[in-house]
PDB file of C-alpha atoms in Angstrom:
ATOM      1  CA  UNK I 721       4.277   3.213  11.508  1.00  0.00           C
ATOM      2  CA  UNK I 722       7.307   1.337  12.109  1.00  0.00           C
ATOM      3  CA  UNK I 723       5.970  -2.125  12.711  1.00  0.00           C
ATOM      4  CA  UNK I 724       4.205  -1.221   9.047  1.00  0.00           C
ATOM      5  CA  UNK I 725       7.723  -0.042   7.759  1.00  0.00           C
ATOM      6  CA  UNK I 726       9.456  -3.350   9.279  1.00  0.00           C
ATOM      7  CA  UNK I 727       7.231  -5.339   7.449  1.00  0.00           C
ATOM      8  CA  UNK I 728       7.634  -3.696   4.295  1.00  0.00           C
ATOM      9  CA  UNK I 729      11.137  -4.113   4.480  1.00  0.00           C
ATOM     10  CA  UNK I 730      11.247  -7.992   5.567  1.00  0.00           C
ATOM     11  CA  UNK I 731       9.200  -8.913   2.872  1.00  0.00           C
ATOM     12  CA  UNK I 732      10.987  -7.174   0.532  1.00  0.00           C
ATOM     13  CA  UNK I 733      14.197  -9.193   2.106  1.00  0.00           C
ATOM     14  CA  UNK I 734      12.554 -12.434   1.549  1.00  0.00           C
ATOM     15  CA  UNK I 735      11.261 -11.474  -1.807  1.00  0.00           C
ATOM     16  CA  UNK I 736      14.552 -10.679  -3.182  1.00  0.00           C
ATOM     17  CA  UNK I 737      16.350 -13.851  -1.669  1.00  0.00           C
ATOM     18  CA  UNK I 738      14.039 -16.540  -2.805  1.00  0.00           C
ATOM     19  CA  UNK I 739      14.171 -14.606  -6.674  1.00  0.00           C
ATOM     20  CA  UNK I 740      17.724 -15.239  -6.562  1.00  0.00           C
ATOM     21  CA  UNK I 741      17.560 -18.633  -5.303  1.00  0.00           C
ATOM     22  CA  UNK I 742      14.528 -19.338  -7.839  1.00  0.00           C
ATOM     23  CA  UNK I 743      16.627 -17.049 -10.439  1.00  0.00           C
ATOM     24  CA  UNK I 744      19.491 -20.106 -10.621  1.00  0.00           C
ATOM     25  CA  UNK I 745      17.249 -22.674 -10.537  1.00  0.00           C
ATOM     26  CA  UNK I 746      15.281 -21.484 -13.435  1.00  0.00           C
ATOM     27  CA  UNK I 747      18.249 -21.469 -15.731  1.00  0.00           C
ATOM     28  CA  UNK I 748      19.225 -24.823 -15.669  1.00  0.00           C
ATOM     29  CA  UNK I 749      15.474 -25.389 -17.515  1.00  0.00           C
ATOM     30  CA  UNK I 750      14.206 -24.994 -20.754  1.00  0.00           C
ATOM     31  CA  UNK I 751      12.411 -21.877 -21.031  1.00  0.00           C
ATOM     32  CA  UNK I 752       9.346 -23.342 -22.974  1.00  0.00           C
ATOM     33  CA  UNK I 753       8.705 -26.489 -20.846  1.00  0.00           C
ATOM     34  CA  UNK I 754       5.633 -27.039 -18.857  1.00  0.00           C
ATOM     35  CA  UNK I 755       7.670 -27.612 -15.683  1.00  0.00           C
ATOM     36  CA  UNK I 756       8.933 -24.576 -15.397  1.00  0.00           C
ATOM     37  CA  UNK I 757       5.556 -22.822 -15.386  1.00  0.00           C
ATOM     38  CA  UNK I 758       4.515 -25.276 -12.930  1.00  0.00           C
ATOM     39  CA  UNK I 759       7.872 -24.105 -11.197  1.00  0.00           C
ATOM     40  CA  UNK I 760       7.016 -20.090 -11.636  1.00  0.00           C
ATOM     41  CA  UNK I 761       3.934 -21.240 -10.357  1.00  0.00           C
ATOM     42  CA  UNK I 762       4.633 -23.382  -7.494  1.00  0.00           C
ATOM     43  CA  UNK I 763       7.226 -20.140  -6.585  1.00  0.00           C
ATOM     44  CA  UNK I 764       4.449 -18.136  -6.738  1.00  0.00           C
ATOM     45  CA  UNK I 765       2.033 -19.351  -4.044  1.00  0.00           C
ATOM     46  CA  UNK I 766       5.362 -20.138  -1.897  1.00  0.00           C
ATOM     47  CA  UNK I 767       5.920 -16.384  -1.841  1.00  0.00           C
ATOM     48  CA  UNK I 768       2.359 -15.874  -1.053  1.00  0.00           C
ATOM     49  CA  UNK I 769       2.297 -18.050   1.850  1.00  0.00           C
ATOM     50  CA  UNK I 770       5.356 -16.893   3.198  1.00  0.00           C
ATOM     51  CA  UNK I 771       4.385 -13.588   3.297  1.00  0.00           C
ATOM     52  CA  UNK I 772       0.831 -14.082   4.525  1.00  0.00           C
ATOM     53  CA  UNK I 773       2.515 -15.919   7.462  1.00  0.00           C
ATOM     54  CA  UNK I 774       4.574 -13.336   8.602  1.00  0.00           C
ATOM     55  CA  UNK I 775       2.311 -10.868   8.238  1.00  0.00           C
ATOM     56  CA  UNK I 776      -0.285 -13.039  10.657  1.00  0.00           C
ATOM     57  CA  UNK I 777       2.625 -13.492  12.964  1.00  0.00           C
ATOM     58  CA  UNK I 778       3.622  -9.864  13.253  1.00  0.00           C
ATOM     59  CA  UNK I 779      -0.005  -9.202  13.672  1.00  0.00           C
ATOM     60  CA  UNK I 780       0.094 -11.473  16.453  1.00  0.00           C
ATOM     61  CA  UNK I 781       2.904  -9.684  17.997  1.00  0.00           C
ATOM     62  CA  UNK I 782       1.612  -6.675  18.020  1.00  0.00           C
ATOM     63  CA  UNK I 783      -1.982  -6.991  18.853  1.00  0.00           C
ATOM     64  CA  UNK I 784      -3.313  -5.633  21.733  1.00  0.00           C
ATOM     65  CA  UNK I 785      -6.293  -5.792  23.942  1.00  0.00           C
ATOM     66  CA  UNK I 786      -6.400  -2.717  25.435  1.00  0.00           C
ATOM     67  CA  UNK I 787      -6.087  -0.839  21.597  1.00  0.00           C
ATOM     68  CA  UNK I 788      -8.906  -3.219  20.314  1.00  0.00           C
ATOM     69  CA  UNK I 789     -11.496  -2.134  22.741  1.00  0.00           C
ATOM     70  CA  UNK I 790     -11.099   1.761  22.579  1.00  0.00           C
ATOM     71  CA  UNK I 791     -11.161   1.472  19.021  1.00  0.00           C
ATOM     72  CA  UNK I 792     -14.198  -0.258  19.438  1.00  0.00           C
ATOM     73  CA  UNK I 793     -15.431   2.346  21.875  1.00  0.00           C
ATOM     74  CA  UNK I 794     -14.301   5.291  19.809  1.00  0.00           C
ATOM     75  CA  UNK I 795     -16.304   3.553  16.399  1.00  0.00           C
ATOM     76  CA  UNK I 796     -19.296   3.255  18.636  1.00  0.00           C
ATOM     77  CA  UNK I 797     -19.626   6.717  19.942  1.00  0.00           C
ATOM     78  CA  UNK I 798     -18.274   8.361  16.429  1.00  0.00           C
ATOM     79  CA  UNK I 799     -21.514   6.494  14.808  1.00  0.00           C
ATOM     80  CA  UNK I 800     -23.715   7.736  16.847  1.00  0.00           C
ATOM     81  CA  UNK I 801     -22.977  11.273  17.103  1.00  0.00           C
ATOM     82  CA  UNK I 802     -22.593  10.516  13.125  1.00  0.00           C
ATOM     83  CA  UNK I 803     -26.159   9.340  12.767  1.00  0.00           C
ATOM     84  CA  UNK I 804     -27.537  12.044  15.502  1.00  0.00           C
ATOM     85  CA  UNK I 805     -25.859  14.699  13.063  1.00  0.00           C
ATOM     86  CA  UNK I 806     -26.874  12.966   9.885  1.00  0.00           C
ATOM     87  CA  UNK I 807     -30.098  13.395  11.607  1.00  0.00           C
ATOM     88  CA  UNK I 808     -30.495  16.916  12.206  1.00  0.00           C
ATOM     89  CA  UNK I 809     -29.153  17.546   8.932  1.00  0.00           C
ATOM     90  CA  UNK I 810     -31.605  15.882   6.911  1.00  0.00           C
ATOM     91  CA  UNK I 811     -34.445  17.636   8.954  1.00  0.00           C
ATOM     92  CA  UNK I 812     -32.953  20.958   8.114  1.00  0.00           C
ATOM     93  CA  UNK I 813     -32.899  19.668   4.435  1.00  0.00           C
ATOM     94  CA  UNK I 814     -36.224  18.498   4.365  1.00  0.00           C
ATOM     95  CA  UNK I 815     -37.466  22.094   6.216  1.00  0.00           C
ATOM     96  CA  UNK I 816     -35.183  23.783   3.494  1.00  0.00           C
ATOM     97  CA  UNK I 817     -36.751  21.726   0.704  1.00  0.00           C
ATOM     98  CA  UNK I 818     -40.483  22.016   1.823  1.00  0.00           C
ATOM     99  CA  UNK I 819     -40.528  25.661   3.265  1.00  0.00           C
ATOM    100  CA  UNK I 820     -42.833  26.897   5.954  1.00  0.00           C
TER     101      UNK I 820
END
């Protein structure tokens, strides 16, 4: 939960600091002008990017082998106990349903 809370925070950090460096840039332009949309817009995907890349990069960090697998494990042996029970349930359904 931390690592989730840390990246909440940083990209709230770089959010706010490129809106005020975009924020005094912007007002030296003409509000109706085609450049600044292209601007807004350019700004935009910047912001995008930036915070894809950290997230992939804390991702990175924190990625681990040994977590991957027993998830894996623990998936596979929760879908088959699901499907074993899903079994047995619809049989008692379709007893239920049909009678004796």
């Amino acid at each position: 939960m931390s690592s989730q809370f840390l990246l909440a925070f940083f990209l709230v950090l770089l959010v706010l600091g490129y809106e005020v460096q975009g924020a005094q840039g912007l007002q030296q332009d003409d509000p109706g002008s085609p450049a600044l949309f292209g601007k807004v817009q350019e700004s935009i995907s910047s912001y995008w990017d930036t915070a894809k890349a950290a997230a992939q990069e804390l991702y990175q960090k924190t990625y681990l082998t040994s977590v991957d697998e027993k998830l894996r494990d623990m998936y596979s042996k929760s879908s088959a106990a699901m499907s074993t029970y899903a079994g047995i349930f619809t049989d008692q359904l379709f007893t239920l349903l049909k009678g004796e």
